[in-house]
PDB file of C-alpha atoms in Angstrom:
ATOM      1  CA  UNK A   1       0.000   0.000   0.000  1.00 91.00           C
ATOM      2  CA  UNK A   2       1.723   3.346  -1.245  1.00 95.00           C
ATOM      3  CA  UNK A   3      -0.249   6.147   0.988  1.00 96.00           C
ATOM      4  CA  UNK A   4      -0.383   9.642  -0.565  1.00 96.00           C
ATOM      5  CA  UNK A   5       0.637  11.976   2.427  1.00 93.00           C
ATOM      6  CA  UNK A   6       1.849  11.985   5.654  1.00 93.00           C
ATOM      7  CA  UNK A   7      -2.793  12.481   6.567  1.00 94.00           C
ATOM      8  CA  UNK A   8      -2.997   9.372   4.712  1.00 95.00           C
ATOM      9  CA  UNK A   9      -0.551   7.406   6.658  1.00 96.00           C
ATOM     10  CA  UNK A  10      -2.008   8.325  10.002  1.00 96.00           C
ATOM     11  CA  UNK A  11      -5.454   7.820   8.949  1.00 95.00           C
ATOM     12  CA  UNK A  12      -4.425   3.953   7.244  1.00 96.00           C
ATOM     13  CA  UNK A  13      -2.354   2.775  10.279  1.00 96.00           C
ATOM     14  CA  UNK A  14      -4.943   3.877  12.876  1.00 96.00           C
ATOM     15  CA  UNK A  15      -7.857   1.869  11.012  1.00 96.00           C
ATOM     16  CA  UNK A  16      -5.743  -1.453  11.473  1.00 94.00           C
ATOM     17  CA  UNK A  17      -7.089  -4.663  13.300  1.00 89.00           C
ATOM     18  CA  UNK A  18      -5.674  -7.506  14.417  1.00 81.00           C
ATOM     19  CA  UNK A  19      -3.652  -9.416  11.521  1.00 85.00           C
ATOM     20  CA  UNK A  20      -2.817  -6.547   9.806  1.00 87.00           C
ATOM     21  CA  UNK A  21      -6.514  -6.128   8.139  1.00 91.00           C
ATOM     22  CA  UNK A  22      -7.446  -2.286   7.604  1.00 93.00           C
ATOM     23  CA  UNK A  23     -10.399  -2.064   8.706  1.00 92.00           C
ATOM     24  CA  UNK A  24     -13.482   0.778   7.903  1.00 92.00           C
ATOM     25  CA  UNK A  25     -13.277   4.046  10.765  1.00 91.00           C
ATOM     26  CA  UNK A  26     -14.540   6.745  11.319  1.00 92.00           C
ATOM     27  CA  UNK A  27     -12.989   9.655  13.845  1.00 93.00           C
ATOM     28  CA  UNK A  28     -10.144  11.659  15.103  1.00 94.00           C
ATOM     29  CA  UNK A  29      -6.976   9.877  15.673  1.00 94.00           C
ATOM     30  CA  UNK A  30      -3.985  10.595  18.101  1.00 94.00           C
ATOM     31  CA  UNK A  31      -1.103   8.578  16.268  1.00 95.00           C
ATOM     32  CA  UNK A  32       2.070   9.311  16.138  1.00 95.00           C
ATOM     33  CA  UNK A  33       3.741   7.214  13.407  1.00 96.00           C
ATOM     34  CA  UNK A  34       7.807   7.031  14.424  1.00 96.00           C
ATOM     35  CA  UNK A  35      10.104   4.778  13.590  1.00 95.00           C
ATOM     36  CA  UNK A  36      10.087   2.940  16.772  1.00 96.00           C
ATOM     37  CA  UNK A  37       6.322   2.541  16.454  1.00 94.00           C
ATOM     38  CA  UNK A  38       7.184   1.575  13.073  1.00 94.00           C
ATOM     39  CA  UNK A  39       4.226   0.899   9.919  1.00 95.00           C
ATOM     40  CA  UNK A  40       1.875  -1.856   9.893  1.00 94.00           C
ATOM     41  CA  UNK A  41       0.542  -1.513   6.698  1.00 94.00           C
ATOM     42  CA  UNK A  42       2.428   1.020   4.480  1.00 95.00           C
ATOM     43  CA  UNK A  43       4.823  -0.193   2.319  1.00 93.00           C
ATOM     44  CA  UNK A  44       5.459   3.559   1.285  1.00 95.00           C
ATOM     45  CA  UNK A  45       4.424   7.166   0.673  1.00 95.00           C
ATOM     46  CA  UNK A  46       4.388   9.773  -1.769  1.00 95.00           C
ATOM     47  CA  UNK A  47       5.099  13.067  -0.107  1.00 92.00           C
ATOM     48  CA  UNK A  48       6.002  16.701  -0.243  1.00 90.00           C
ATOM     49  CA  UNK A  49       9.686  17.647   1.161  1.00 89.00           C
ATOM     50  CA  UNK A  50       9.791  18.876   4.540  1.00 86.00           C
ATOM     51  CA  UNK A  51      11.925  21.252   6.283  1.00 83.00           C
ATOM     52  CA  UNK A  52      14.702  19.365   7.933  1.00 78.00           C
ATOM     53  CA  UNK A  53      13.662  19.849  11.521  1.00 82.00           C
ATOM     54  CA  UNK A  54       9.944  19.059  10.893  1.00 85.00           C
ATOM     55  CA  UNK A  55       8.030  16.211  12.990  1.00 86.00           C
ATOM     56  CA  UNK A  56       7.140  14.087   9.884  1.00 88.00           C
ATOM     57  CA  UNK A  57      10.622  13.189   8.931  1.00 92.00           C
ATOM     58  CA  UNK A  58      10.197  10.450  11.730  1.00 94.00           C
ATOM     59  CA  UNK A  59       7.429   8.780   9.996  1.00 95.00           C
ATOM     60  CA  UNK A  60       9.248   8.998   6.952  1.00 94.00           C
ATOM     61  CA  UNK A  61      11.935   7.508   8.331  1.00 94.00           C
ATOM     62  CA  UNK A  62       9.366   4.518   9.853  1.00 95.00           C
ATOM     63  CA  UNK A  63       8.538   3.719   6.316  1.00 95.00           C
ATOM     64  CA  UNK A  64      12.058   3.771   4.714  1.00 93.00           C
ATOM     65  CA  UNK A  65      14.767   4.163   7.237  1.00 93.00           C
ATOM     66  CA  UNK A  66      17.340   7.179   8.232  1.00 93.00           C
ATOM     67  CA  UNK A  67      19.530   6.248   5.418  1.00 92.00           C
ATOM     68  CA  UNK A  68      16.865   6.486   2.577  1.00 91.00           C
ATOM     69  CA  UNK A  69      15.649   9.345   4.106  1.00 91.00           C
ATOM     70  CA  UNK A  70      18.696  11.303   4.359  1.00 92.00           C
ATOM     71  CA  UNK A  71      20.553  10.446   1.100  1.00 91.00           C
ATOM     72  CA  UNK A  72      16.727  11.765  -0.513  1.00 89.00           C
ATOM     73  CA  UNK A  73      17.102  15.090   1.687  1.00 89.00           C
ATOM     74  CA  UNK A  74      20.855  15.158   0.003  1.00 92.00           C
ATOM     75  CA  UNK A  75      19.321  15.054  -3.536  1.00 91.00           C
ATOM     76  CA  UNK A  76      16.727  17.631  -2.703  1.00 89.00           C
ATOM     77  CA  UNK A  77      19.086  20.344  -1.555  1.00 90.00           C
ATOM     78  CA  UNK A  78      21.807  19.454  -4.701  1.00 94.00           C
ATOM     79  CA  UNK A  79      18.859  19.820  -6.710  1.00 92.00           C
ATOM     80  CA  UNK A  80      17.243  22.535  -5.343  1.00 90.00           C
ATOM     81  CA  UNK A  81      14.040  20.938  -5.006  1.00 90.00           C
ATOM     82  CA  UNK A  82      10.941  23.302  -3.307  1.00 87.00           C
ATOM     83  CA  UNK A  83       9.930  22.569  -0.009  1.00 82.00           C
ATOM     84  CA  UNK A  84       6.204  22.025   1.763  1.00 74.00           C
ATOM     85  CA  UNK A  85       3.018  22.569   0.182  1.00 67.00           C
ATOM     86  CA  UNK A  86       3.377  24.289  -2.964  1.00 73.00           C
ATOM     87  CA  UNK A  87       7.281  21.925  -3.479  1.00 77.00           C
ATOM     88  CA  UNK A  88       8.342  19.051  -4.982  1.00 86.00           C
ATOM     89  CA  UNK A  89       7.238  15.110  -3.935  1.00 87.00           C
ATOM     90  CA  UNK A  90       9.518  12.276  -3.294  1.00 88.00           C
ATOM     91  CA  UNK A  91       8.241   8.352  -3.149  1.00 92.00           C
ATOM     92  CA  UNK A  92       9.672   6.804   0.043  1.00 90.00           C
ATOM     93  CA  UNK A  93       9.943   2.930  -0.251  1.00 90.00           C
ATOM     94  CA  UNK A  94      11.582   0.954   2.574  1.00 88.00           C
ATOM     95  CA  UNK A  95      14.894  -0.610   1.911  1.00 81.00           C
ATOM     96  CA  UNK A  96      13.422  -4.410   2.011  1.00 72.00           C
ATOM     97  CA  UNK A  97       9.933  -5.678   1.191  1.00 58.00           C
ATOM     98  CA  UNK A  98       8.135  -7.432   2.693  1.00 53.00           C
ATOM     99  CA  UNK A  99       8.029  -5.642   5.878  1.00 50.00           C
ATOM    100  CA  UNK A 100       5.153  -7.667   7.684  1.00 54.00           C
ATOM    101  CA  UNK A 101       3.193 -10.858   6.421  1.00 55.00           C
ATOM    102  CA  UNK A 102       0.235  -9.477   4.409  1.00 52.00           C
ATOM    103  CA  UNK A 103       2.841  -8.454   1.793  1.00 50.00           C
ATOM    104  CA  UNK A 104       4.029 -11.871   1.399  1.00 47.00           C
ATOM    105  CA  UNK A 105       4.413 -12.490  -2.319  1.00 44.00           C
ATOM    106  CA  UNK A 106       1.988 -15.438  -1.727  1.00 42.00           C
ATOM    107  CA  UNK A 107      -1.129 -12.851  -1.048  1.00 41.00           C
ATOM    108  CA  UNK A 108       0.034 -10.396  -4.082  1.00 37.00           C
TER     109      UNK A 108
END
């Protein structure tokens, strides 16, 4: 599952039930996705650039890792990519699939 936005990620990982199954929800939700809560469900996320000391750079990093994070932040600044809303997008992937058993190539 690629989610588009940090929103989206939030939203996906709070509707999921036991055995990894998103469920249907409705509601506010209070998670914080870091890396040492990790990702359930997302096996990546297309995303605006933000700044460098910004909050979401932890989830990003819970989806791909430090290193895939950082060497994209390194492209973005040689590049001179735009930053936040109105910026650029990067895809984040993690390093490895799978990353948990519903994205076993057996259920794909």
């Amino acid at each position: 599952m690629i989610a588009v936005g940090t929103t989206a990620v939030r939203a996906v990982e709070s509707a999921v039930g036991a055995g990894g199954v998103v469920r249907a929800r409705e509601g506010w939700t209070d998670l914080v996705v870091t890396p040492e809560r990790g990702v359930r469900v997302v096996d990546g996320l297309l995303t605006g650039l933000h700044e460098p000391e910004a909050s979401h750079l932890l989830m990003l990093e819970a989806v791909a890792g430090r290193e895939a994070v950082d060497r994209g932040y390194e492209q973005a600044l040689a590049g001179r990519y735009l930053w936040h809303e109105f910026g650029d997008a990067h895809l984040i992937l993690p390093p490895k699939r799978p990353h948990t058993p519903h994205c076993s190539s057996n259920s794909r």
